[in-house]
Amino acid sequence: MTTATGGVRALAWIVARDDGRGGTSLPVLDGGGPLALRRTRGSGAEARVVLVGAMSGPLGGDHFTVEADVEAGARLHVGSAAATIALPGQNKGDARYEVRLSVADGGELRWLPEQLISARGSDLHVTTRVDVGASGRLVLREEQVLGRVGEEPGRLSSRIRVSVAGRLVLDQELACGPGAPGGWDGPAGLGGCRAVGQLVVVRPEFADAPVAARVLGDGAAVMPLAGPAALVSAVAADALRLRGLLDEALESLGSV
Amino acid sequence: MSRAALLVLADGRFPAGGHAHSGGAEAAVKAGRITGAASLEDFCRGRLHTAGLVAASLAAAAALGVDAVALDGAADARTPSPALRTAGRKLGRQLMRAARATWPSAELDDLARRFPKGAHQPVVLGVAARAAGLGAVEAAYCAAYESVSGPASATVRLLSLDPFDATAVLARLAPEMDRVADRAVEAGRRVVDDGVDELPAGSGPLLEIGAEVHAAWAVRLFAS
Amino acid sequence: MHLDHSHDGPSAVSADARRPDGSRRALRIGLGGPVGSGKTATVAALCRALRDELSLAVVTNDIYTREDAEFLLREAVLPPERITAVETGACPHTAIRDDISANLEAVEDLEDEVGPLDLILVESGGDNLTATFSKGLVDAQIFVIDVAGGDDIPRKGGPGVTTADLLVVNKTDLAPYVGSDLSRMAADAKAQRAELPVVFQSLRGEPGVRGVAEWVRAQLSAWTA
């Protein structure tokens, strides 16, 4: 972690490797400050890591980067200890949160952090880039909550790109809050909902047997993407209901 | 370049299948999210800045001669809803037919050969604009306008909304359409230099979810 | 290299009589007419009358998505892969006249997937007296009215009644009950249509759809001649 005039720069890096004994080792587990990492008890072949933010953030001007590389045959689960709150900072400018994930052939990544809360006055750009090998597996969840309870949201933009075997299967950007292009909260955008989220699921077997499209009420849909992947997209009044929809959808897709 | 060709291409009566699609308005009306002119405007504004900007950028890039296969793949990745991917290809195929009859061109024939079941509509729109002697600006305008004119005319039918009110909604959105077309052309030019990752990827969650809800209905007036 | 290579390209763009591979495409006959006049019942009866001698398929244009197609499926007049529903966005007349692109796709897909076909019946959604088919979509059209809709319809005319290649006056069995004068309808139709044919039919008993089926066979002979 370094503190420069422009804000905090923080980097966390995880490498997961098949240990050759039916488990997963973590030869790289680098993090600190707002992006401290802790290895916790995993289950079976899966290694488990928790992001424990030592300070709230990101604030304006901050630039956080989290990178996880799951090597061939390794299995990694990443969660976070608490929700991340984007807050306005003393430094001018927006905050950036960059997530770079890769899953090699035969590897599996479950990326299941807690919510990102966009507090009033904050201005955060999140970019998530995931590259999955042809026989890699992924479950990725992202949830955005617009404002703490009863609070106006900040400005939030979030772009996610997922490619499988080098081919882009999902490229999507959500922009909301003050200053976002008009209509973001209207009937084509969030329709007044304060929680929005998605699950991206990549499994090689989807190439031959894609998931069937289906809806979960009026606010969520399971959608097969153009490739061996599925997206669950959901909006809800609050974070709790959103999590309920995403959990239900993930369960309906069966265990990884 | 004939500027009048743009009027032919952008005319709501251009026989390319648009009349059977509501651009998500039918689902939004049924869910109670569009109830009149004000909520129609909010819907159209949201669609313009997300799906509309993406469509306009794809059309601009196609009009600049970017490879249609790459653009079509980029459109797939930016359209998670399978119902919308199907509708987009269907409309693309219908536009391809209308454009080939209207402005015969080797490029359109080639596109039809490579995509016999249809490429995404904005990609076809860009190639059609080229065939009509138009440029990226015109293609972007056409796509931006279509992204809001479709829902507006569908809402007139769905809610018996006063057609003058619906047309006034479109007129009020005109300055934003200008900005979207400008951004789309800039994106199209970046695609020429740096590839399709330069395309915007804005999405409206309820557009995608609503399209899937709509596709699951047994009875509906519009195809999408 | 051919000077005229319009058939070498990918799928045809309009009403070309030849398919891209050079073979003659199926004859397309449109059936239009007001709501409830018996279009779908006539299509069902035609399918039963002709399915053993011809390879045929049906395209429906519904106001509400797939209702007519589902009626035909329930009645099992043809295997399901030979019935396609076109969605019309609340404007069935637009889909058969002003913007025929979805219907052209449907007929071409049927020829590709279940062809070769001799005949495709394109049924319009129930609409008004002005709805007619584009010549870019069908080769001939039938307009179906019924005696219960009022015996003054032939006198009133309108594009369907006046210009359709065949006018069918349906439900003649109901004439006594609704007070319709069949001879007056025949005279008015003659005045509007001159030499164009008119068939009076009741599908509730013999001869049923036979008159219309005969006319369809004659159209097909002329098409393949």
CSV table of C-alpha atoms in Angstrom, one decimal, chain B:
chain,number,residue,atom,x,y,z
B,1,MET,CA,-24.0,11.2,-50.2
B,2,SER,CA,-27.8,11.7,-50.3
B,3,ARG,CA,-29.1,13.0,-47.1
B,4,ALA,CA,-32.6,12.0,-48.2
B,5,ALA,CA,-31.5,8.4,-48.1
B,6,LEU,CA,-31.4,8.7,-44.3
B,7,LEU,CA,-35.1,9.6,-44.3
B,8,VAL,CA,-35.8,6.5,-46.3
B,9,LEU,CA,-33.8,4.2,-43.9
B,10,ALA,CA,-35.1,5.8,-40.7
B,11,ASP,CA,-38.7,6.0,-41.8
B,12,GLY,CA,-40.9,3.9,-39.4
B,13,ARG,CA,-42.6,2.6,-42.5
B,14,PHE,CA,-39.3,1.1,-43.9
B,15,PRO,CA,-40.5,-2.5,-44.2
B,16,ALA,CA,-38.0,-4.2,-41.9
B,17,GLY,CA,-40.2,-5.7,-39.3
B,18,GLY,CA,-39.9,-3.1,-36.5
B,19,HIS,CA,-43.7,-2.7,-36.1
B,20,ALA,CA,-44.0,-6.1,-34.4
B,21,HIS,CA,-41.5,-5.2,-31.6
B,22,SER,CA,-42.1,-3.0,-28.7
B,23,GLY,CA,-38.5,-2.6,-27.6
B,24,GLY,CA,-39.4,-3.8,-24.1
B,25,ALA,CA,-42.4,-1.4,-23.7
B,26,GLU,CA,-45.0,-4.2,-23.6
B,27,ALA,CA,-43.3,-5.8,-20.6
B,28,ALA,CA,-42.9,-2.5,-18.9
B,29,VAL,CA,-46.5,-1.5,-19.5
B,30,LYS,CA,-47.7,-4.9,-18.1
B,31,ALA,CA,-45.5,-4.5,-15.0
B,32,GLY,CA,-46.9,-1.0,-14.4
B,33,ARG,CA,-43.6,0.7,-15.0
B,34,ILE,CA,-44.9,2.6,-18.0
B,35,THR,CA,-48.2,4.2,-17.3
B,36,GLY,CA,-48.2,7.4,-19.4
B,37,ALA,CA,-46.1,9.9,-21.2
B,38,ALA,CA,-43.8,10.8,-18.3
B,39,SER,CA,-42.8,7.2,-17.5
B,40,LEU,CA,-42.6,6.4,-21.3
B,41,GLU,CA,-40.1,9.3,-21.5
B,42,ASP,CA,-38.1,7.9,-18.6
B,43,PHE,CA,-38.1,4.4,-20.2
B,44,CYS,CA,-37.0,5.7,-23.5
B,45,ARG,CA,-34.3,7.8,-22.0
B,46,GLY,CA,-32.9,4.8,-20.1
B,47,ARG,CA,-33.1,2.7,-23.2
B,48,LEU,CA,-31.4,5.3,-25.4
B,49,HIS,CA,-28.4,5.6,-23.1
B,50,THR,CA,-27.9,1.9,-22.7
B,51,ALA,CA,-29.1,-0.4,-25.5
B,52,GLY,CA,-29.5,2.6,-27.8
B,53,LEU,CA,-25.9,3.7,-27.4
B,54,VAL,CA,-24.6,0.2,-27.9
B,55,ALA,CA,-26.7,-0.2,-31.0
B,56,ALA,CA,-25.7,3.2,-32.4
B,57,SER,CA,-22.0,2.4,-31.8
B,58,LEU,CA,-22.3,-1.0,-33.5
B,59,ALA,CA,-24.1,0.6,-36.4
B,60,ALA,CA,-21.5,3.4,-36.7
B,61,ALA,CA,-18.6,0.8,-36.6
B,62,ALA,CA,-20.3,-1.3,-39.3
B,63,ALA,CA,-20.9,1.8,-41.4
B,64,LEU,CA,-17.1,2.5,-41.1
B,65,GLY,CA,-16.5,-1.0,-42.6
B,66,VAL,CA,-15.5,-2.9,-39.4
B,67,ASP,CA,-15.7,-6.7,-39.8
B,68,ALA,CA,-19.4,-7.8,-39.3
B,69,VAL,CA,-18.4,-11.1,-37.6
B,70,ALA,CA,-16.5,-9.3,-34.9
B,71,LEU,CA,-19.2,-6.8,-34.4
B,72,ASP,CA,-21.9,-9.5,-34.3
B,73,GLY,CA,-19.9,-11.3,-31.6
B,74,ALA,CA,-19.6,-8.1,-29.6
B,75,ALA,CA,-23.3,-7.6,-29.9
B,76,ASP,CA,-23.9,-11.1,-28.5
B,77,ALA,CA,-21.7,-10.4,-25.5
B,78,ARG,CA,-23.6,-7.2,-24.8
B,79,THR,CA,-27.0,-8.8,-25.0
B,80,PRO,CA,-27.3,-11.3,-22.1
B,81,SER,CA,-31.0,-11.9,-22.7
B,82,PRO,CA,-31.4,-14.8,-25.2
B,83,ALA,CA,-34.9,-13.4,-26.1
B,84,LEU,CA,-33.2,-10.1,-27.1
B,85,ARG,CA,-30.5,-11.9,-29.0
B,86,THR,CA,-33.1,-13.8,-31.0
B,87,ALA,CA,-35.2,-10.7,-31.6
B,88,GLY,CA,-32.0,-8.8,-32.7
B,89,ARG,CA,-31.1,-11.4,-35.2
B,90,LYS,CA,-34.6,-11.7,-36.5
B,91,LEU,CA,-34.8,-8.0,-37.1
B,92,GLY,CA,-31.4,-8.1,-38.6
B,93,ARG,CA,-32.5,-10.7,-41.1
B,94,GLN,CA,-35.6,-8.7,-42.0
B,95,LEU,CA,-33.6,-5.5,-42.4
B,96,MET,CA,-31.2,-7.4,-44.6
B,97,ARG,CA,-34.0,-8.4,-46.9
B,98,ALA,CA,-35.4,-4.9,-47.1
B,99,ALA,CA,-32.1,-3.3,-47.6
B,100,ARG,CA,-31.0,-5.7,-50.3
B,101,ALA,CA,-34.1,-5.0,-52.2
B,102,THR,CA,-33.8,-1.2,-51.7
B,103,TRP,CA,-30.1,-0.7,-52.1
B,104,PRO,CA,-28.6,-3.7,-53.9
B,105,SER,CA,-24.9,-4.1,-52.9
B,106,ALA,CA,-22.3,-6.8,-52.8
B,107,GLU,CA,-21.6,-6.1,-49.2
B,108,LEU,CA,-25.1,-6.7,-48.2
B,109,ASP,CA,-25.2,-9.9,-50.3
B,110,ASP,CA,-22.0,-11.0,-48.6
B,111,LEU,CA,-23.5,-10.3,-45.1
B,112,ALA,CA,-26.6,-12.3,-46.0
B,113,ARG,CA,-24.4,-15.2,-47.1
B,114,ARG,CA,-22.4,-15.2,-43.9
B,115,PHE,CA,-25.5,-14.8,-41.7
B,116,PRO,CA,-28.3,-16.7,-43.4
B,117,LYS,CA,-30.4,-16.6,-40.2
B,118,GLY,CA,-29.6,-12.9,-39.5
B,119,ALA,CA,-26.9,-10.8,-37.9
B,120,HIS,CA,-27.7,-8.4,-35.1
B,121,GLN,CA,-29.9,-5.6,-36.4
B,122,PRO,CA,-27.5,-2.7,-35.7
B,123,VAL,CA,-24.7,-4.5,-37.6
B,124,VAL,CA,-27.0,-4.9,-40.6
B,125,LEU,CA,-28.1,-1.3,-40.2
B,126,GLY,CA,-24.6,-0.1,-40.5
B,127,VAL,CA,-23.9,-2.1,-43.6
B,128,ALA,CA,-27.3,-1.0,-45.0
B,129,ALA,CA,-26.3,2.6,-44.4
B,130,ARG,CA,-23.1,2.1,-46.4
B,131,ALA,CA,-25.1,0.5,-49.2
B,132,ALA,CA,-27.4,3.6,-49.1
B,133,GLY,CA,-24.4,5.8,-49.5
B,134,LEU,CA,-24.6,7.0,-45.9
B,135,GLY,CA,-21.9,7.3,-43.3
B,136,ALA,CA,-21.3,6.4,-39.6
B,137,VAL,CA,-23.1,9.6,-38.3
B,138,GLU,CA,-26.3,8.7,-40.2
B,139,ALA,CA,-26.1,5.0,-39.1
B,140,ALA,CA,-25.7,6.1,-35.5
B,141,TYR,CA,-28.6,8.5,-35.7
B,142,CYS,CA,-30.8,5.9,-37.2
B,143,ALA,CA,-30.1,3.3,-34.5
B,144,ALA,CA,-30.4,5.9,-31.7
B,145,TYR,CA,-33.8,7.0,-33.0
B,146,GLU,CA,-35.0,3.5,-33.5
B,147,SER,CA,-34.1,2.7,-29.9
B,148,VAL,CA,-36.8,5.1,-28.7
B,149,SER,CA,-39.3,5.4,-31.6
B,150,GLY,CA,-40.2,1.7,-31.4
B,151,PRO,CA,-41.2,1.8,-27.7
B,152,ALA,CA,-43.0,5.1,-28.2
B,153,SER,CA,-45.2,3.9,-31.1
B,154,ALA,CA,-45.8,0.5,-29.3
B,155,THR,CA,-47.0,2.4,-26.2
B,156,VAL,CA,-49.5,4.3,-28.3
B,157,ARG,CA,-51.0,1.0,-29.2
B,158,LEU,CA,-50.7,-0.6,-25.7
B,159,LEU,CA,-52.0,2.2,-23.5
B,160,SER,CA,-54.0,4.1,-26.1
B,161,LEU,CA,-51.6,6.9,-25.2
B,162,ASP,CA,-52.3,10.2,-27.0
B,163,PRO,CA,-50.0,10.0,-30.1
B,164,PHE,CA,-49.2,13.7,-29.8
B,165,ASP,CA,-47.9,13.0,-26.3
B,166,ALA,CA,-45.8,10.1,-27.5
B,167,THR,CA,-44.3,12.2,-30.4
B,168,ALA,CA,-43.5,15.0,-28.0
B,169,VAL,CA,-41.6,12.5,-25.9
B,170,LEU,CA,-39.4,11.8,-28.9
B,171,ALA,CA,-38.9,15.5,-29.6
B,172,ARG,CA,-37.8,16.1,-26.0
B,173,LEU,CA,-35.3,13.4,-26.3
B,174,ALA,CA,-33.8,14.8,-29.5
B,175,PRO,CA,-30.8,16.7,-27.8
B,176,GLU,CA,-29.9,13.5,-26.0
B,177,MET,CA,-30.1,11.5,-29.2
B,178,ASP,CA,-27.6,14.0,-30.7
B,179,ARG,CA,-25.2,13.3,-27.8
B,180,VAL,CA,-25.7,9.5,-28.1
B,181,ALA,CA,-25.0,9.6,-31.8
B,182,ASP,CA,-21.9,11.7,-31.2
B,183,ARG,CA,-20.6,9.2,-28.6
B,184,ALA,CA,-21.5,6.3,-30.9
B,185,VAL,CA,-19.5,7.7,-33.8
B,186,GLU,CA,-16.5,8.3,-31.6
B,187,ALA,CA,-16.7,4.7,-30.3
B,188,GLY,CA,-17.1,3.5,-33.9
B,189,ARG,CA,-13.9,5.3,-34.9
B,190,ARG,CA,-12.0,3.8,-31.9
B,191,VAL,CA,-13.2,0.4,-32.9
B,192,VAL,CA,-11.6,0.9,-36.3
B,193,ASP,CA,-8.2,1.5,-34.6
B,194,ASP,CA,-8.4,-0.6,-31.5
B,195,GLY,CA,-11.0,-3.3,-32.0
B,196,VAL,CA,-14.5,-4.1,-30.7
B,197,ASP,CA,-13.6,-3.9,-27.0
B,198,GLU,CA,-13.9,-0.1,-27.5
B,199,LEU,CA,-17.6,-0.5,-28.0
B,200,PRO,CA,-19.7,0.8,-25.1
B,201,ALA,CA,-21.6,-1.9,-23.1
B,202,GLY,CA,-24.3,-0.1,-21.2
B,203,SER,CA,-27.1,-2.2,-20.0
B,204,GLY,CA,-30.5,-1.6,-18.4
B,205,PRO,CA,-31.2,-4.5,-15.9
B,206,LEU,CA,-35.0,-4.2,-16.3
B,207,LEU,CA,-34.7,-4.3,-20.1
B,208,GLU,CA,-32.9,-7.6,-20.0
B,209,ILE,CA,-35.0,-9.1,-17.2
B,210,GLY,CA,-38.2,-7.7,-18.7
B,211,ALA,CA,-37.4,-9.3,-22.1
B,212,GLU,CA,-37.2,-12.7,-20.5
B,213,VAL,CA,-40.4,-12.1,-18.5
B,214,HIS,CA,-42.1,-11.1,-21.8
B,215,ALA,CA,-40.8,-14.1,-23.7
B,216,ALA,CA,-42.3,-16.4,-21.1
B,217,TRP,CA,-45.9,-15.1,-21.6
B,218,ALA,CA,-48.3,-17.3,-23.5
B,219,VAL,CA,-50.2,-14.3,-24.9
B,220,ARG,CA,-48.6,-11.1,-26.0
B,221,LEU,CA,-49.2,-8.4,-28.7
B,222,PHE,CA,-45.5,-7.8,-29.6
B,223,ALA,CA,-42.7,-10.2,-30.5
B,224,SER,CA,-40.4,-8.5,-28.0
